[in-house]
mmCIF file with all atom_site columns, C-alpha atoms in Angstrom:
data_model
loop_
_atom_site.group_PDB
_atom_site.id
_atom_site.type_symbol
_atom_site.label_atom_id
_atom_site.label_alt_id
_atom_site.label_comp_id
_atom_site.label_asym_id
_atom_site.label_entity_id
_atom_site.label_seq_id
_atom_site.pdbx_PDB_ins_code
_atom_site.Cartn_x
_atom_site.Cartn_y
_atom_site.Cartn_z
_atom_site.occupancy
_atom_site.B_iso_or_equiv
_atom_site.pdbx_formal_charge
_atom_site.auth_seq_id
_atom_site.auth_comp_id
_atom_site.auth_asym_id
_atom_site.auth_atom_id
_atom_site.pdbx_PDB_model_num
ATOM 1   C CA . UNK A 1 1   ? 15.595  -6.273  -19.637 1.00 0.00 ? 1   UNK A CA 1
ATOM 2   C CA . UNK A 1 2   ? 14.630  -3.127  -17.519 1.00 0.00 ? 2   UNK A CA 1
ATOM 3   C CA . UNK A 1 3   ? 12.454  -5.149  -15.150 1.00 0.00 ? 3   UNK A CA 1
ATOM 4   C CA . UNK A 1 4   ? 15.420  -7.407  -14.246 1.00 0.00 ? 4   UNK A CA 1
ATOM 5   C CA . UNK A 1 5   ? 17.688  -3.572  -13.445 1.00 0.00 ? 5   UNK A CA 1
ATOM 6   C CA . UNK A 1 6   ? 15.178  -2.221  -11.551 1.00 0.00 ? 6   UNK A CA 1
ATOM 7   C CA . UNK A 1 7   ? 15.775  -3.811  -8.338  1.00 0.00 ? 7   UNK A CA 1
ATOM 8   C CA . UNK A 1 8   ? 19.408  -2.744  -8.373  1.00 0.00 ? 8   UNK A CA 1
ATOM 9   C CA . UNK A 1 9   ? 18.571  0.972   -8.978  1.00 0.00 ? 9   UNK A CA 1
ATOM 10  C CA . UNK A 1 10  ? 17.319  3.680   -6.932  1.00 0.00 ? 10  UNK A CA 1
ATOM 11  C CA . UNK A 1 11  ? 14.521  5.289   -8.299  1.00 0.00 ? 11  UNK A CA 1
ATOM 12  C CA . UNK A 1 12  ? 14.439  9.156   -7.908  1.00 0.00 ? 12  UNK A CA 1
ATOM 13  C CA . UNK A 1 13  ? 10.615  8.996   -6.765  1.00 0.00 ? 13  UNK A CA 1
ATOM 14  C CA . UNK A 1 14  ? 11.311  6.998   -4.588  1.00 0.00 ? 14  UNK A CA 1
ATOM 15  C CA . UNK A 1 15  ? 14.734  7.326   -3.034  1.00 0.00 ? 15  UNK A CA 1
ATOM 16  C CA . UNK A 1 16  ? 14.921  9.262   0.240   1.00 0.00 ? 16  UNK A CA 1
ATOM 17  C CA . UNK A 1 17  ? 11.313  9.199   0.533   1.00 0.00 ? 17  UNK A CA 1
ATOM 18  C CA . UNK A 1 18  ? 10.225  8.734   4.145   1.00 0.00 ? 18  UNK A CA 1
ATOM 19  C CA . UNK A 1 19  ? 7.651   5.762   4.511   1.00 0.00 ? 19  UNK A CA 1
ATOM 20  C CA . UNK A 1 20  ? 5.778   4.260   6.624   1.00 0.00 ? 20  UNK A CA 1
ATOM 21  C CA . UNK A 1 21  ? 4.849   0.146   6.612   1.00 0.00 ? 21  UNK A CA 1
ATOM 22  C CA . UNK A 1 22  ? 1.820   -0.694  8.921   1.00 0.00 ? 22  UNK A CA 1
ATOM 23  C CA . UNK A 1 23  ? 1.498   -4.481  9.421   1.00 0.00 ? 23  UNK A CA 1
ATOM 24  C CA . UNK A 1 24  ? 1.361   -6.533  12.076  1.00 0.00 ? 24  UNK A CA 1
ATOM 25  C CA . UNK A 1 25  ? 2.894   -9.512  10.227  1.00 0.00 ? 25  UNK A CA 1
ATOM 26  C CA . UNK A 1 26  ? 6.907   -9.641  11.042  1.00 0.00 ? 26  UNK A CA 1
ATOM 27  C CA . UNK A 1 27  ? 7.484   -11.267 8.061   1.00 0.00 ? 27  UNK A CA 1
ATOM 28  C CA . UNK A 1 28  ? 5.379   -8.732  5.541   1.00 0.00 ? 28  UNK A CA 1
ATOM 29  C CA . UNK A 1 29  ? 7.171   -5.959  7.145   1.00 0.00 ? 29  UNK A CA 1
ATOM 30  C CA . UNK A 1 30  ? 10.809  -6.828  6.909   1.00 0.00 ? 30  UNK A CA 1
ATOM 31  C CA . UNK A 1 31  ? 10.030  -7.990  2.908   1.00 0.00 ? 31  UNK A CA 1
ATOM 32  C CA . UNK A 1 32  ? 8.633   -4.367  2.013   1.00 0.00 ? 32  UNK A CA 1
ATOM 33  C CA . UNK A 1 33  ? 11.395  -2.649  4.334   1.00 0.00 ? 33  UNK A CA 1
ATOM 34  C CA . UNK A 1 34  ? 13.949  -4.666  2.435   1.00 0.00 ? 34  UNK A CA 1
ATOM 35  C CA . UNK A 1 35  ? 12.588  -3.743  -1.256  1.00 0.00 ? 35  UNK A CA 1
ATOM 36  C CA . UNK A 1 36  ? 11.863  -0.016  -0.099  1.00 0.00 ? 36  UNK A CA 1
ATOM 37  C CA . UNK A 1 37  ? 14.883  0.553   1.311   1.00 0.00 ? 37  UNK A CA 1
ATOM 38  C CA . UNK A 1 38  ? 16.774  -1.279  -1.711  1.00 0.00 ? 38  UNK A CA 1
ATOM 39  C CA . UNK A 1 39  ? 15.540  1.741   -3.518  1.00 0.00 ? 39  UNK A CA 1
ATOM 40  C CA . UNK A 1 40  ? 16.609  4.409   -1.250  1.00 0.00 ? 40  UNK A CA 1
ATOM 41  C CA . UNK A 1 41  ? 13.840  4.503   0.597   1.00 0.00 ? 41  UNK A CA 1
ATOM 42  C CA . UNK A 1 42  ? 13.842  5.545   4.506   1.00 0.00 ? 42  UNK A CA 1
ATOM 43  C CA . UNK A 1 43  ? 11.434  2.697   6.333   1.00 0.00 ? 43  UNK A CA 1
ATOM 44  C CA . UNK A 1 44  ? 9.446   3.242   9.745   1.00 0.00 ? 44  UNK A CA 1
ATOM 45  C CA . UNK A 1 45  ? 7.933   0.292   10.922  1.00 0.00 ? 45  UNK A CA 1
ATOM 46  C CA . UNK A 1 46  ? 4.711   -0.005  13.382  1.00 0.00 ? 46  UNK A CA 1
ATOM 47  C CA . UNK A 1 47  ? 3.138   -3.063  13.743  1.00 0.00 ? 47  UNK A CA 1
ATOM 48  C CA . UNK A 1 48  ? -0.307  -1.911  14.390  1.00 0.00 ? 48  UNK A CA 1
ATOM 49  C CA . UNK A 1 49  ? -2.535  0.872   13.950  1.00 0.00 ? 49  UNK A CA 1
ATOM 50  C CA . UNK A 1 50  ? -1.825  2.617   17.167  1.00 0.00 ? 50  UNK A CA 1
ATOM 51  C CA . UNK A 1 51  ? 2.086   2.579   17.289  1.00 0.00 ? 51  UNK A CA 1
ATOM 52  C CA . UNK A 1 52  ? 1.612   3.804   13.643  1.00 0.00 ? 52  UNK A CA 1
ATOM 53  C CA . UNK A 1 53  ? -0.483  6.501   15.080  1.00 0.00 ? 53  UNK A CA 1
ATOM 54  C CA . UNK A 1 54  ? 2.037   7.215   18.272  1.00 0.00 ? 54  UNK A CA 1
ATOM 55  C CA . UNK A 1 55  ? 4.835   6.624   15.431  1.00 0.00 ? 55  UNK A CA 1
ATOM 56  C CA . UNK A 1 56  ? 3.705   9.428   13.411  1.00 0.00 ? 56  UNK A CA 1
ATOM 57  C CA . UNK A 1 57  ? 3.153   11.720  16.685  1.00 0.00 ? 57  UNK A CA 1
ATOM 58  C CA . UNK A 1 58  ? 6.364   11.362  17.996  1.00 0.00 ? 58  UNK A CA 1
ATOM 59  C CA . UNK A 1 59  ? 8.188   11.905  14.699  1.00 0.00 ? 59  UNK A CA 1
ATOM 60  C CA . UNK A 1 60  ? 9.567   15.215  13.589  1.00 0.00 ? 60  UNK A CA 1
ATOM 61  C CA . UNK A 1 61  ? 9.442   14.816  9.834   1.00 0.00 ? 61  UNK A CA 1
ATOM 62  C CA . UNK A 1 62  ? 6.482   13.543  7.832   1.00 0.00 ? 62  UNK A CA 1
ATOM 63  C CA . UNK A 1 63  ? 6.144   10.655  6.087   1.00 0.00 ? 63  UNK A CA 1
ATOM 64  C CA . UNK A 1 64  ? 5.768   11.275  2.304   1.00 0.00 ? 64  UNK A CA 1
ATOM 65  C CA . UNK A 1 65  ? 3.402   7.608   2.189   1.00 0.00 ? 65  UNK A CA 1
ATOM 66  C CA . UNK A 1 66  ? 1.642   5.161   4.515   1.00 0.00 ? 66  UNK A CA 1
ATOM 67  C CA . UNK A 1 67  ? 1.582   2.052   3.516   1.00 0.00 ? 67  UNK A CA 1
ATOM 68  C CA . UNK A 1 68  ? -0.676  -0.888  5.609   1.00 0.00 ? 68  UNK A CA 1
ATOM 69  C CA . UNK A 1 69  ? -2.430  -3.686  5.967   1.00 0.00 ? 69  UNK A CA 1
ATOM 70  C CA . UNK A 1 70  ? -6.064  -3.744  6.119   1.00 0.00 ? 70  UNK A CA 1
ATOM 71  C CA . UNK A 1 71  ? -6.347  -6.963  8.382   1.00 0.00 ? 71  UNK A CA 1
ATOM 72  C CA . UNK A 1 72  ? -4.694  -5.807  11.603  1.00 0.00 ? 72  UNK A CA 1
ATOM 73  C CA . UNK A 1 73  ? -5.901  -6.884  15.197  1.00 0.00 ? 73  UNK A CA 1
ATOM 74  C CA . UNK A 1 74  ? -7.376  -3.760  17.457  1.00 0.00 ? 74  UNK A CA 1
ATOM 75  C CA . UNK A 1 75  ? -7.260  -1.374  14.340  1.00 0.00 ? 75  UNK A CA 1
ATOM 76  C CA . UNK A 1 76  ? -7.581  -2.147  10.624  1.00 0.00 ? 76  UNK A CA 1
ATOM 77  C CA . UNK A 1 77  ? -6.390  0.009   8.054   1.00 0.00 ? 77  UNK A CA 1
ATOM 78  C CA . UNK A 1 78  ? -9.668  1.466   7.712   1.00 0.00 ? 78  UNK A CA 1
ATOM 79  C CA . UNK A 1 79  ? -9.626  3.002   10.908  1.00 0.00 ? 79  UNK A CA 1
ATOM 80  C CA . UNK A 1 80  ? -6.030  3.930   11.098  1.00 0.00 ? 80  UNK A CA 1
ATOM 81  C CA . UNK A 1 81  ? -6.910  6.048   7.716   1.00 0.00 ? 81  UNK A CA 1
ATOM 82  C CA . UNK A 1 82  ? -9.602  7.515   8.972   1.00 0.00 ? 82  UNK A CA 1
ATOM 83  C CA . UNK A 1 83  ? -7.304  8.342   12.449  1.00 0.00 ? 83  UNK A CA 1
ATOM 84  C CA . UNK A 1 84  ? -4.638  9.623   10.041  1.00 0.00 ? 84  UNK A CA 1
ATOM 85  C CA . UNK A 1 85  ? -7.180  11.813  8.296   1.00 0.00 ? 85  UNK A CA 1
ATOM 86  C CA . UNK A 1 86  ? -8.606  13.474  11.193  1.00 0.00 ? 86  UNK A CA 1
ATOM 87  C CA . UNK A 1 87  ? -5.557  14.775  12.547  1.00 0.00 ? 87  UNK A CA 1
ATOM 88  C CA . UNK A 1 88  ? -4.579  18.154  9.990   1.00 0.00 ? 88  UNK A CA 1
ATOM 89  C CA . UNK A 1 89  ? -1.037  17.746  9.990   1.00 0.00 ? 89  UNK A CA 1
ATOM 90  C CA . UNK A 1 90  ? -1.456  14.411  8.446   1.00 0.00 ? 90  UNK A CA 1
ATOM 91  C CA . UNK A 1 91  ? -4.454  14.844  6.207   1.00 0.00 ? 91  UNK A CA 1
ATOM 92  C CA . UNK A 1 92  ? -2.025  15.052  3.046   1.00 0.00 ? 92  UNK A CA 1
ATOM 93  C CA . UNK A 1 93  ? 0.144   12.287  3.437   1.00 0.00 ? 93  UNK A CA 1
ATOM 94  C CA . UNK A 1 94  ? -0.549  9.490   0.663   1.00 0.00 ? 94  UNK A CA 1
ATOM 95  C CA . UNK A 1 95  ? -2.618  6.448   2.012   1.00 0.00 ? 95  UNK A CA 1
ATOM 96  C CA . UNK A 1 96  ? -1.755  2.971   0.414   1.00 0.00 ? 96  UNK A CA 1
ATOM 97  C CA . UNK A 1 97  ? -3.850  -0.056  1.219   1.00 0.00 ? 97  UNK A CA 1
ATOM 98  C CA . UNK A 1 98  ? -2.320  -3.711  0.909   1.00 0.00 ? 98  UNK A CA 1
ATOM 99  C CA . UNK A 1 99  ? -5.036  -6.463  1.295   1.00 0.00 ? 99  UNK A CA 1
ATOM 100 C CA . UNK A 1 100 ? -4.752  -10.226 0.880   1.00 0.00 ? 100 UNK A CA 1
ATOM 101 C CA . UNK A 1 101 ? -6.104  -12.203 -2.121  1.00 0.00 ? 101 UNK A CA 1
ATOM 102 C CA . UNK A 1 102 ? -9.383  -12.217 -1.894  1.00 0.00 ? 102 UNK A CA 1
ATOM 103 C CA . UNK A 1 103 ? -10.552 -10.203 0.507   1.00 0.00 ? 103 UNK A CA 1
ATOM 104 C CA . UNK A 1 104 ? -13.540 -7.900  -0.250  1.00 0.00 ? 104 UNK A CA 1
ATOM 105 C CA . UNK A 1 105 ? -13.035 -4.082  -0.149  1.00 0.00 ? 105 UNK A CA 1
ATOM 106 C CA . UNK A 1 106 ? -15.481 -1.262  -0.005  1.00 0.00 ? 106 UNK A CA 1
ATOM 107 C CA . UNK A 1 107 ? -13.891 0.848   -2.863  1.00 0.00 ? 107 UNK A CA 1
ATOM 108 C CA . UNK A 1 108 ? -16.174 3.782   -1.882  1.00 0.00 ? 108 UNK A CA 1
ATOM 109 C CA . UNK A 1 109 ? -15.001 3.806   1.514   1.00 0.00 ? 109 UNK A CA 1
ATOM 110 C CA . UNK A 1 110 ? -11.370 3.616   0.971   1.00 0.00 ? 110 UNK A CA 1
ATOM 111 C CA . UNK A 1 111 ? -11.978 6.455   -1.811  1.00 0.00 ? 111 UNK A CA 1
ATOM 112 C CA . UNK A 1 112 ? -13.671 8.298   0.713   1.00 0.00 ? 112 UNK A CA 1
ATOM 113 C CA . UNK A 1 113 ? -11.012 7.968   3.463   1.00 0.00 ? 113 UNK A CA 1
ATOM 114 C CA . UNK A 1 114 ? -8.633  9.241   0.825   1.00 0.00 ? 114 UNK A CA 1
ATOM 115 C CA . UNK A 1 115 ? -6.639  6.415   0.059   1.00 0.00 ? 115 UNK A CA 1
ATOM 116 C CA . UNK A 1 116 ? -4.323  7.126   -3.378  1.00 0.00 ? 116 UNK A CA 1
ATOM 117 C CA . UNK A 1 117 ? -3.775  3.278   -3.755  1.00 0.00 ? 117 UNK A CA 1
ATOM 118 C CA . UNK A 1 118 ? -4.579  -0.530  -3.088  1.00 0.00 ? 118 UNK A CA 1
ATOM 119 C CA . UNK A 1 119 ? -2.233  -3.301  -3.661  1.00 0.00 ? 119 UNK A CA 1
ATOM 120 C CA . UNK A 1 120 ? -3.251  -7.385  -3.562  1.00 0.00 ? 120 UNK A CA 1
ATOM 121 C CA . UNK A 1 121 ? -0.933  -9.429  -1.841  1.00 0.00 ? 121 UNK A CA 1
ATOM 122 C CA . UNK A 1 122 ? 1.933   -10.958 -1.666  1.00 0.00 ? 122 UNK A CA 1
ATOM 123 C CA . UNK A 1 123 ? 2.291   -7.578  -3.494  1.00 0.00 ? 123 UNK A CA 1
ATOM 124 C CA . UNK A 1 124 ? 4.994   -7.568  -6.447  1.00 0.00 ? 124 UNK A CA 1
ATOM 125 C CA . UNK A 1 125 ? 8.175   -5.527  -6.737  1.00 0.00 ? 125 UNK A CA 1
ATOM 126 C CA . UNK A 1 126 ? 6.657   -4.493  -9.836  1.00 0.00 ? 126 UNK A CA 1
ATOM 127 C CA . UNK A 1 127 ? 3.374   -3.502  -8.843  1.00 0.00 ? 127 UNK A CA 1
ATOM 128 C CA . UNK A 1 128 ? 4.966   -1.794  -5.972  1.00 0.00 ? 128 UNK A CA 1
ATOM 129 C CA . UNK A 1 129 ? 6.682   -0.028  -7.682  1.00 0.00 ? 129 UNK A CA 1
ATOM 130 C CA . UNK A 1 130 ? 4.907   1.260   -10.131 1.00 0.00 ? 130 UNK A CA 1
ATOM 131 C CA . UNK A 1 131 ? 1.859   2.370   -7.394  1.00 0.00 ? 131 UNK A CA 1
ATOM 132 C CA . UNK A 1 132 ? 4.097   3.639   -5.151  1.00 0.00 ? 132 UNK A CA 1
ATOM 133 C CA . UNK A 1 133 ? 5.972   5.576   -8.033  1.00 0.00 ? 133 UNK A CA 1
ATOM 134 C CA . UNK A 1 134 ? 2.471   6.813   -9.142  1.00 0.00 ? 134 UNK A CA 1
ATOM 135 C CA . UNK A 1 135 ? 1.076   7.904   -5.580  1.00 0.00 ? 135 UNK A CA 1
ATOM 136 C CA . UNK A 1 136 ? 4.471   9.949   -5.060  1.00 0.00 ? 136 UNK A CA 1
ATOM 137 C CA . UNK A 1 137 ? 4.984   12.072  -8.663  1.00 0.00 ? 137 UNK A CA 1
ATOM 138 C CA . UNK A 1 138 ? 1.203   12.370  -7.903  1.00 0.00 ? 138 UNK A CA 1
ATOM 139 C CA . UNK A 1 139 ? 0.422   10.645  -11.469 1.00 0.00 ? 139 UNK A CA 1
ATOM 140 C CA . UNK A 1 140 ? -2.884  8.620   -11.902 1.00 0.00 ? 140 UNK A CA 1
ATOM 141 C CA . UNK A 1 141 ? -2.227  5.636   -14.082 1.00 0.00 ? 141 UNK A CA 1
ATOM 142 C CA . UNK A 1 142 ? -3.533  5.610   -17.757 1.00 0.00 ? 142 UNK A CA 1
ATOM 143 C CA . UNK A 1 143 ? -7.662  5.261   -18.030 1.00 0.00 ? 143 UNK A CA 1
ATOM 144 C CA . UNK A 1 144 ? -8.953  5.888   -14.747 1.00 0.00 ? 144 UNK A CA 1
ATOM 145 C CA . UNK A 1 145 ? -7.521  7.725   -11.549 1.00 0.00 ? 145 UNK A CA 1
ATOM 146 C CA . UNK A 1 146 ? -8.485  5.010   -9.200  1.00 0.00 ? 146 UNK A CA 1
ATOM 147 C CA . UNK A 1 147 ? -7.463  2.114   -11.736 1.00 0.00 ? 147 UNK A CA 1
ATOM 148 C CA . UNK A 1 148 ? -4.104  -0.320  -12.126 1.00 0.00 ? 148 UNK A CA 1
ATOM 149 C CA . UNK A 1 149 ? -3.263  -0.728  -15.786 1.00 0.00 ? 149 UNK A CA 1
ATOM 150 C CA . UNK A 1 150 ? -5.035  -3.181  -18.085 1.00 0.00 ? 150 UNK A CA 1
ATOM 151 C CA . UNK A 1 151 ? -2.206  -4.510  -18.897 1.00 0.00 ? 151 UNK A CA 1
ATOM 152 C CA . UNK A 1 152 ? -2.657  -6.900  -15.584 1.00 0.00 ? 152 UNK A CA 1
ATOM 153 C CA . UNK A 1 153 ? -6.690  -7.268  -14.871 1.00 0.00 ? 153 UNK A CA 1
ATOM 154 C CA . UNK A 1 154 ? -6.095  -9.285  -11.776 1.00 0.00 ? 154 UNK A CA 1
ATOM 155 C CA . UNK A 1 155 ? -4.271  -6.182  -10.105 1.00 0.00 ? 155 UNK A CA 1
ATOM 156 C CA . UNK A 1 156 ? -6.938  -3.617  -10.086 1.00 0.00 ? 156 UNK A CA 1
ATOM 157 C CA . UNK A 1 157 ? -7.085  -1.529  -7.727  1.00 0.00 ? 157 UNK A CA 1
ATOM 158 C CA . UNK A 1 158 ? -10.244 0.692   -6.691  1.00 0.00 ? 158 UNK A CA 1
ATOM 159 C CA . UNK A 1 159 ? -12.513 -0.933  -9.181  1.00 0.00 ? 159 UNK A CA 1
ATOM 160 C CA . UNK A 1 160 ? -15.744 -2.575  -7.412  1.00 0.00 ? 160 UNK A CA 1
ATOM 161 C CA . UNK A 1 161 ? -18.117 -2.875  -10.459 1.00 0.00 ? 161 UNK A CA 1
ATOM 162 C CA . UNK A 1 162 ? -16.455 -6.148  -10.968 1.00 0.00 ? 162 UNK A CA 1
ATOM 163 C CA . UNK A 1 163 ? -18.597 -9.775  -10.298 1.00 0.00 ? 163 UNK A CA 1
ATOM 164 C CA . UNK A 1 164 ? -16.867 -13.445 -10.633 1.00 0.00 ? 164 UNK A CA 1
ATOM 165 C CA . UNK A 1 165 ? -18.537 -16.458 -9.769  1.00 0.00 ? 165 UNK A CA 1
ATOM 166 C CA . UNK A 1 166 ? -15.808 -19.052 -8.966  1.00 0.00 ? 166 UNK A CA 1
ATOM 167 C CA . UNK A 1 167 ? -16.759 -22.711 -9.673  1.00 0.00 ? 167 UNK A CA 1
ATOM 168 C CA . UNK A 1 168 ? -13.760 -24.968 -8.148  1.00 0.00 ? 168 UNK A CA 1
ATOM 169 C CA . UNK A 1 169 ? -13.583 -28.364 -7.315  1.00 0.00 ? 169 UNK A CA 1
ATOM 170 C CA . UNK A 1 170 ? -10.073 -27.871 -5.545  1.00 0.00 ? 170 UNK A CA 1
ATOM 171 C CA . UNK A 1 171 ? -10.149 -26.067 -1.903  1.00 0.00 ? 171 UNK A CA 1
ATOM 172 C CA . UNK A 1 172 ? -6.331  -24.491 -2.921  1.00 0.00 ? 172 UNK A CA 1
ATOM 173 C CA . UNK A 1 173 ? -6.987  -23.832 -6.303  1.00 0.00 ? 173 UNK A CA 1
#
């Protein structure tokens, strides 16, 4: 099956591409820098907003993608896009936003900051992949630019006009 090769290859859109994971969870960190990089990707790590910021300063080359977290202590990923946005030289490098299971966004705002993507975690390689694949050739997925596939209806990504009223008897469930 493709899905099981795709680990094991390097995808062109992604191989060599420069990016940078914001997190301040060790553990979510070195699990994306291990898939990226298992694809050819070159990693940066910060793990907050501002050593992403001084990160990005101090480096030479630009990252092609940003990937964080929106839950961060001192800076969320809110206001490190916004930080990222306001500084020119940065104002076209790809924002991706990874928040946790149900957490609530404000679609709007992360549309507005200018953020290509947003990812649920634990994120799948799959998912990853394909976002990540679709922020870089700068290719909106099928039926709506700020839309996952229907194929999965659980993943979507910028899509707020959605309600669900939970009724659980179980705290983990």
């Amino acid at each position: 099956q493709p899905n099981q090769q795709q680990p094991h290859k390097k995808p062109a859109a992604i191989c060599g591409k420069r990016i940078l994971i914001v997190d301040d969870n060790t553990t979510n960190r070195e699990i994306l820098r291990v898939r990226l990089t298992s694809w050819g990707a070159q990693v940066v790590e910060a793990e907050d907003g501002p050593a992403a910021l001084a990160t990005m300063a101090q480096t030479d080359t630009c990252f092609d993608v940003v990937l964080t977290d929106m839950q961060m202590p001192e800076m969320d990923g809110l206001t490190l896009g916004r930080a990222i946005r306001q500084e020119d030289r940065f104002k076209d490098i790809p924002l991706m936003m990874m928040t946790s299971l149900g957490t609530q966004n404000n679609c709007g705002e992360l549309a507005e900051i200018g953020f290509a993507a947003s990812l649920t975690k634990p994120v799948r390689p799959s998912e990853l992949h394909t976002r990540l694949t679709d922020v870089l050739s700068g290719t909106k997925p099928a039926g709506s630019e700020r839309s996952r596939p229907e194929s999965d209806p659980a993943s979507r990504s910028l899509n707020c006009n959605v309600r669900i009223l939970l009724a659980e008897d179980n705290i983990t469930n």
